[in-house]
Coordinates of C-alpha atoms in Angstrom, one line a residue:
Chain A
X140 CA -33.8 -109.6 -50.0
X141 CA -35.2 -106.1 -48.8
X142 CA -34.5 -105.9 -45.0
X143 CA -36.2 -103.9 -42.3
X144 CA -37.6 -100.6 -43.8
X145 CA -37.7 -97.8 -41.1
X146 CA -39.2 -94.0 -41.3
X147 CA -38.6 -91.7 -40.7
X148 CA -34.5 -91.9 -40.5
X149 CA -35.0 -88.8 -37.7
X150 CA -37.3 -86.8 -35.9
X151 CA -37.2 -84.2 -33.6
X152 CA -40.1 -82.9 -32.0
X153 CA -40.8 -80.4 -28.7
X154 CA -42.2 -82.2 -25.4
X155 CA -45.8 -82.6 -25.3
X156 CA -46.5 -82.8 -29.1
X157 CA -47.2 -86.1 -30.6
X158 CA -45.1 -88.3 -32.9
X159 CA -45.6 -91.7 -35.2
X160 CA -42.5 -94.2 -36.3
X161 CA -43.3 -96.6 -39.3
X162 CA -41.8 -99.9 -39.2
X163 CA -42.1 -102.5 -42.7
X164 CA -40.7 -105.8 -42.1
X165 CA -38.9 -108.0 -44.0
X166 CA -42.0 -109.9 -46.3
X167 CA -43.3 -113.3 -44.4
X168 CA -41.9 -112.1 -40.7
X169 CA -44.6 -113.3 -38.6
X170 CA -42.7 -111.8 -35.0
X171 CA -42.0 -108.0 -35.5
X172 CA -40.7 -106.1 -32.6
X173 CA -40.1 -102.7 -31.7
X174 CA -37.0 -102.0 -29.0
X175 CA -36.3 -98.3 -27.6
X176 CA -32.1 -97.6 -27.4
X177 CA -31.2 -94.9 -25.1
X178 CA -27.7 -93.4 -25.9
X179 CA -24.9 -95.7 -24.4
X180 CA -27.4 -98.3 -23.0
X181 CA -28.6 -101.7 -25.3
X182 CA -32.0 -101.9 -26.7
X183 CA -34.9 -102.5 -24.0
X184 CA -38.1 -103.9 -25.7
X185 CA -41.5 -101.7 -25.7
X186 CA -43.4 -104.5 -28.0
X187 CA -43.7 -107.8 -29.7
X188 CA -46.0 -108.8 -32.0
X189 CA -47.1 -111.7 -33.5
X190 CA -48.8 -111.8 -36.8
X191 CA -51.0 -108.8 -35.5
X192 CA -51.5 -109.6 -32.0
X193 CA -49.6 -108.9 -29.2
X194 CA -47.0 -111.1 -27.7
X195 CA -45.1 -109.3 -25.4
X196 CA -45.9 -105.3 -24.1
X197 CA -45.0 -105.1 -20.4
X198 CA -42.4 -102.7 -20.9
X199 CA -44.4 -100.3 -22.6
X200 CA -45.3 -97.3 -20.9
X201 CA -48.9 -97.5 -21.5
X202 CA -50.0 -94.2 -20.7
X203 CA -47.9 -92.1 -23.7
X204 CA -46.9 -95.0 -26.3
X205 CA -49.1 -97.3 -28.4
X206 CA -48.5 -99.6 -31.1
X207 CA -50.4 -101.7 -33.7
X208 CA -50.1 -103.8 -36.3
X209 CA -53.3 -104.4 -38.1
X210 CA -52.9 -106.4 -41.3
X211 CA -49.9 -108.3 -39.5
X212 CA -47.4 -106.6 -41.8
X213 CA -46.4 -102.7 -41.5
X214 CA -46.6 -101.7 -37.5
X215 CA -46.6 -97.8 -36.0
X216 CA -45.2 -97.0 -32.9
X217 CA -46.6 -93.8 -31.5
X218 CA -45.9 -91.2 -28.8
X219 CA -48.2 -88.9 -27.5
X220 CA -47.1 -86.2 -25.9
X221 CA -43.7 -86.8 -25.6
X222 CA -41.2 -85.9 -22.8
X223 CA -37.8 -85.2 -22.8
X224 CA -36.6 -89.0 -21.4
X225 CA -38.4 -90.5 -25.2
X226 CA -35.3 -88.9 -26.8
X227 CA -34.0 -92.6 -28.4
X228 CA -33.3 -94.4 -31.5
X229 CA -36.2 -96.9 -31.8
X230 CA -35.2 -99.7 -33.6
X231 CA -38.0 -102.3 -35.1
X232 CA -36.7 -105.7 -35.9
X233 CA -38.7 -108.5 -37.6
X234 CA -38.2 -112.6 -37.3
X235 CA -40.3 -115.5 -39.4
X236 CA -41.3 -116.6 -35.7
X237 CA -39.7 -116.3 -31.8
X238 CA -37.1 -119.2 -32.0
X239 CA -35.3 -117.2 -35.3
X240 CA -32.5 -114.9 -35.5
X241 CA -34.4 -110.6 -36.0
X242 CA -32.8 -108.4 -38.3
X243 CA -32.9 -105.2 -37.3
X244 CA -34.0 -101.5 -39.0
X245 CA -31.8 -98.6 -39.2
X246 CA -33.8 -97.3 -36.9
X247 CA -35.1 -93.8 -35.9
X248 CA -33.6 -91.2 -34.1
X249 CA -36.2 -89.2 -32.0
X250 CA -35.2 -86.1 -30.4
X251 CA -37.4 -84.1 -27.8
X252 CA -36.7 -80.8 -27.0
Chain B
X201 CA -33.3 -111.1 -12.3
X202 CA -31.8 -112.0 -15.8
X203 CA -29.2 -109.6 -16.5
X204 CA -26.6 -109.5 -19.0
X205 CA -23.2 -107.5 -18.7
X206 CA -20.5 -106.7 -21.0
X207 CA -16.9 -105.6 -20.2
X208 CA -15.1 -103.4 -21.0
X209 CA -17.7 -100.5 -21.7
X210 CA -14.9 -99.1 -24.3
X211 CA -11.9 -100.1 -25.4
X212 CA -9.4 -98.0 -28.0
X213 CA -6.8 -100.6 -30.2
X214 CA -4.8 -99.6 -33.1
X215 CA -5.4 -101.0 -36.5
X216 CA -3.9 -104.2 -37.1
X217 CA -4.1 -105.5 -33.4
X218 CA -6.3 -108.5 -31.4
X219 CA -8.6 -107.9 -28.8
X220 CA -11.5 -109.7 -26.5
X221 CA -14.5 -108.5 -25.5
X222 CA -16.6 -110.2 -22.8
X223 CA -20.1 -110.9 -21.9
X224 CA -20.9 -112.6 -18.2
X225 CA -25.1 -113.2 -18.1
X226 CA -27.5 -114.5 -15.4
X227 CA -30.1 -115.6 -17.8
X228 CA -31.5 -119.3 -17.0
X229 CA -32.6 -121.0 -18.8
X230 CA -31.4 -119.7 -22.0
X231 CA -32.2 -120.9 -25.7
X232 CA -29.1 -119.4 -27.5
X233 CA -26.5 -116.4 -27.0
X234 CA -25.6 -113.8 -30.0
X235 CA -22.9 -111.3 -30.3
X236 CA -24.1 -108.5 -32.6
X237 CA -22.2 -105.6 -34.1
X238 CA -24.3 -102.0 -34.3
X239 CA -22.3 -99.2 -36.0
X240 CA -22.9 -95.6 -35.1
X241 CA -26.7 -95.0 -36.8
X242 CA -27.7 -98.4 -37.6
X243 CA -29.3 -101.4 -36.7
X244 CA -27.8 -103.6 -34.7
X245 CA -26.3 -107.0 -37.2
X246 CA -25.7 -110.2 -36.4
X247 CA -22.4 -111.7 -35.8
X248 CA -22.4 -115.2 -34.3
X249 CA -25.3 -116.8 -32.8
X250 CA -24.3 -120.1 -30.3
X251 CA -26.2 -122.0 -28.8
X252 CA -25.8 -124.0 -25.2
X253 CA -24.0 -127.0 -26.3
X254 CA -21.4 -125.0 -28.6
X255 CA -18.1 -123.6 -27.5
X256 CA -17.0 -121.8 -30.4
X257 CA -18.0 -120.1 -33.3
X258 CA -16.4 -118.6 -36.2
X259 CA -17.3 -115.8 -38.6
X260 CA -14.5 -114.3 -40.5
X261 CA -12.0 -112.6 -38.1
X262 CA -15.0 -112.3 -35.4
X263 CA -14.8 -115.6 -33.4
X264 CA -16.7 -116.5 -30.1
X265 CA -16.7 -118.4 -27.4
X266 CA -19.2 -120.0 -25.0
X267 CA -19.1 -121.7 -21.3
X268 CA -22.5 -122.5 -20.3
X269 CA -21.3 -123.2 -17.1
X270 CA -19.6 -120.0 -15.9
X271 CA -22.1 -118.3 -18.2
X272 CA -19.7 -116.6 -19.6
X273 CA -18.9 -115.8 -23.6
X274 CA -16.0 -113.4 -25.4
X275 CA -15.8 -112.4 -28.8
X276 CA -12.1 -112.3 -30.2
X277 CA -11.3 -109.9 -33.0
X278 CA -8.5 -110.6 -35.0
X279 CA -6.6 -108.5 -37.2
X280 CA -9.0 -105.3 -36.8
X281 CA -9.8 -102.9 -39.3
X282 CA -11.0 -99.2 -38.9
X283 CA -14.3 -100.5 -40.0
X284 CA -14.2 -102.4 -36.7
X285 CA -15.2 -99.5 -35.2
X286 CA -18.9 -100.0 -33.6
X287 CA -20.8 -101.3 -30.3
X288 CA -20.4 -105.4 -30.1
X289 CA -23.9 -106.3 -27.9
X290 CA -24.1 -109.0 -26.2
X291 CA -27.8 -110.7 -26.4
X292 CA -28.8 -113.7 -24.4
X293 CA -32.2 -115.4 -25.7
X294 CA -34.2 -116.7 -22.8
X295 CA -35.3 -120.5 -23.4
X296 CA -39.3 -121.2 -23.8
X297 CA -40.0 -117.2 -23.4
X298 CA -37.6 -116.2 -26.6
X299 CA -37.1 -113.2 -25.0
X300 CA -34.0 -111.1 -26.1
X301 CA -32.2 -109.7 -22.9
X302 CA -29.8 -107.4 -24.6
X303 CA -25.8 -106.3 -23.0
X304 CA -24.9 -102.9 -22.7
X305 CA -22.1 -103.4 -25.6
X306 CA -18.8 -102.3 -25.7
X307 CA -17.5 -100.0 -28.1
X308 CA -14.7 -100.5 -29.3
X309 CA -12.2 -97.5 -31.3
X310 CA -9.8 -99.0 -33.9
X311 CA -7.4 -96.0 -34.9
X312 CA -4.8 -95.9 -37.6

């Protein structure tokens, strides 16, 4: 079974310019989330979706990141403009629903310099 | 404020040896606890996964254990390997909101 397919692997980018993650779940994952992980802490969710609307986004910082997930399937998670705190791996985890265990992507690690 | 906190933050063992990691957590109520292992560049993977009413679980030389009461759970590595090497997270699942309220992790050093 193919698991959570993440791009890119890494990014880096300069502060103030814009950036987009792709996130493809594992196939029939209704719940699909997307966490930030800053170096040495545990992930912190930004998003949670369900199918394609949104569960859970009070964590997201709504002003510079935005996320969708239009067909219920793929998602994007997008900066714009970034600042120099964004630098993080952001993972994106999927689940068949909220109750069951998420595998996790590989994730991808953003640099802003 | 659910919190969950992991001890110690890293811990260096030589091949071949035991150790314990442990988890303490405030969440309440909470639907099931998980110990997951993340290595250096990857997604966190899933280890055990115990809910309220179990005390131990089991997975290969990983084992865990759960008091609801103290709210407290370890994971016991036996026997470790090099490939040991990673961040163990500790994630408690809130009950009703599903929420996952991740540990810090301890990462743990298993040298030759």
């Amino acid at each position: 079974e193919a698991g959570v397919a993440q791009s890119p692997r890494y990014k880096i980018i300069e502060k103030r310019q814009s950036v987009a993650f792709w996130c493809n779940p594992i196939s029939g994952h209704a719940t699909l989330y997307w966490y930030q992980q800053i170096l040495g802490q545990g992930p912190k969710l930004l998003i949670q979706f369900q199918n394609n609307g949104v569960v859970d986004d009070s964590q997201l910082p709504k002003d510079r990141f935005s996320a969708e997930r239009l067909k219920g399937v793929d998602s994007t998670l997008k900066i714009q403009p970034a600042k120099l705190e964004d630098s993080a791996v952001y993972l994106c985890a999927s689940s068949s629903d909220p109750n069951t265990e998420a595998f996790f992507g590989q994730g991808t690690r953003l640099t802003v310099v | 404020k659910n919190q969950v906190e992991q001890s110690p933050q890293s811990l260096i063992i030589l091949e071949g040896k035991n150790c314990t990691l442990q988890c303490n957590y405030t969440v309440s109520p909470f639907s099931n606890l998980r110990w997951y292992k993340q290595d250096t560049g990857r997604g966190p993977v899933s280890l055990t996964i115990m809910t309220f009413s179990e005390n131990t679980k089991s997975n290969g030389r990983y084992t865990a254990t759960l008091d609801a009461d103290t709210k407290q759970s370890s994971l016991h590595i036996t026997a470790s390997q090099l490939s040991d090497s990673a961040s163990y997270i500790c994630v408690v699942i809130g009950a009703g909101t599903y929420k996952y309220i991740f540990g810090t992790g301890t990462r743990l050093k298993v040298l030759a």
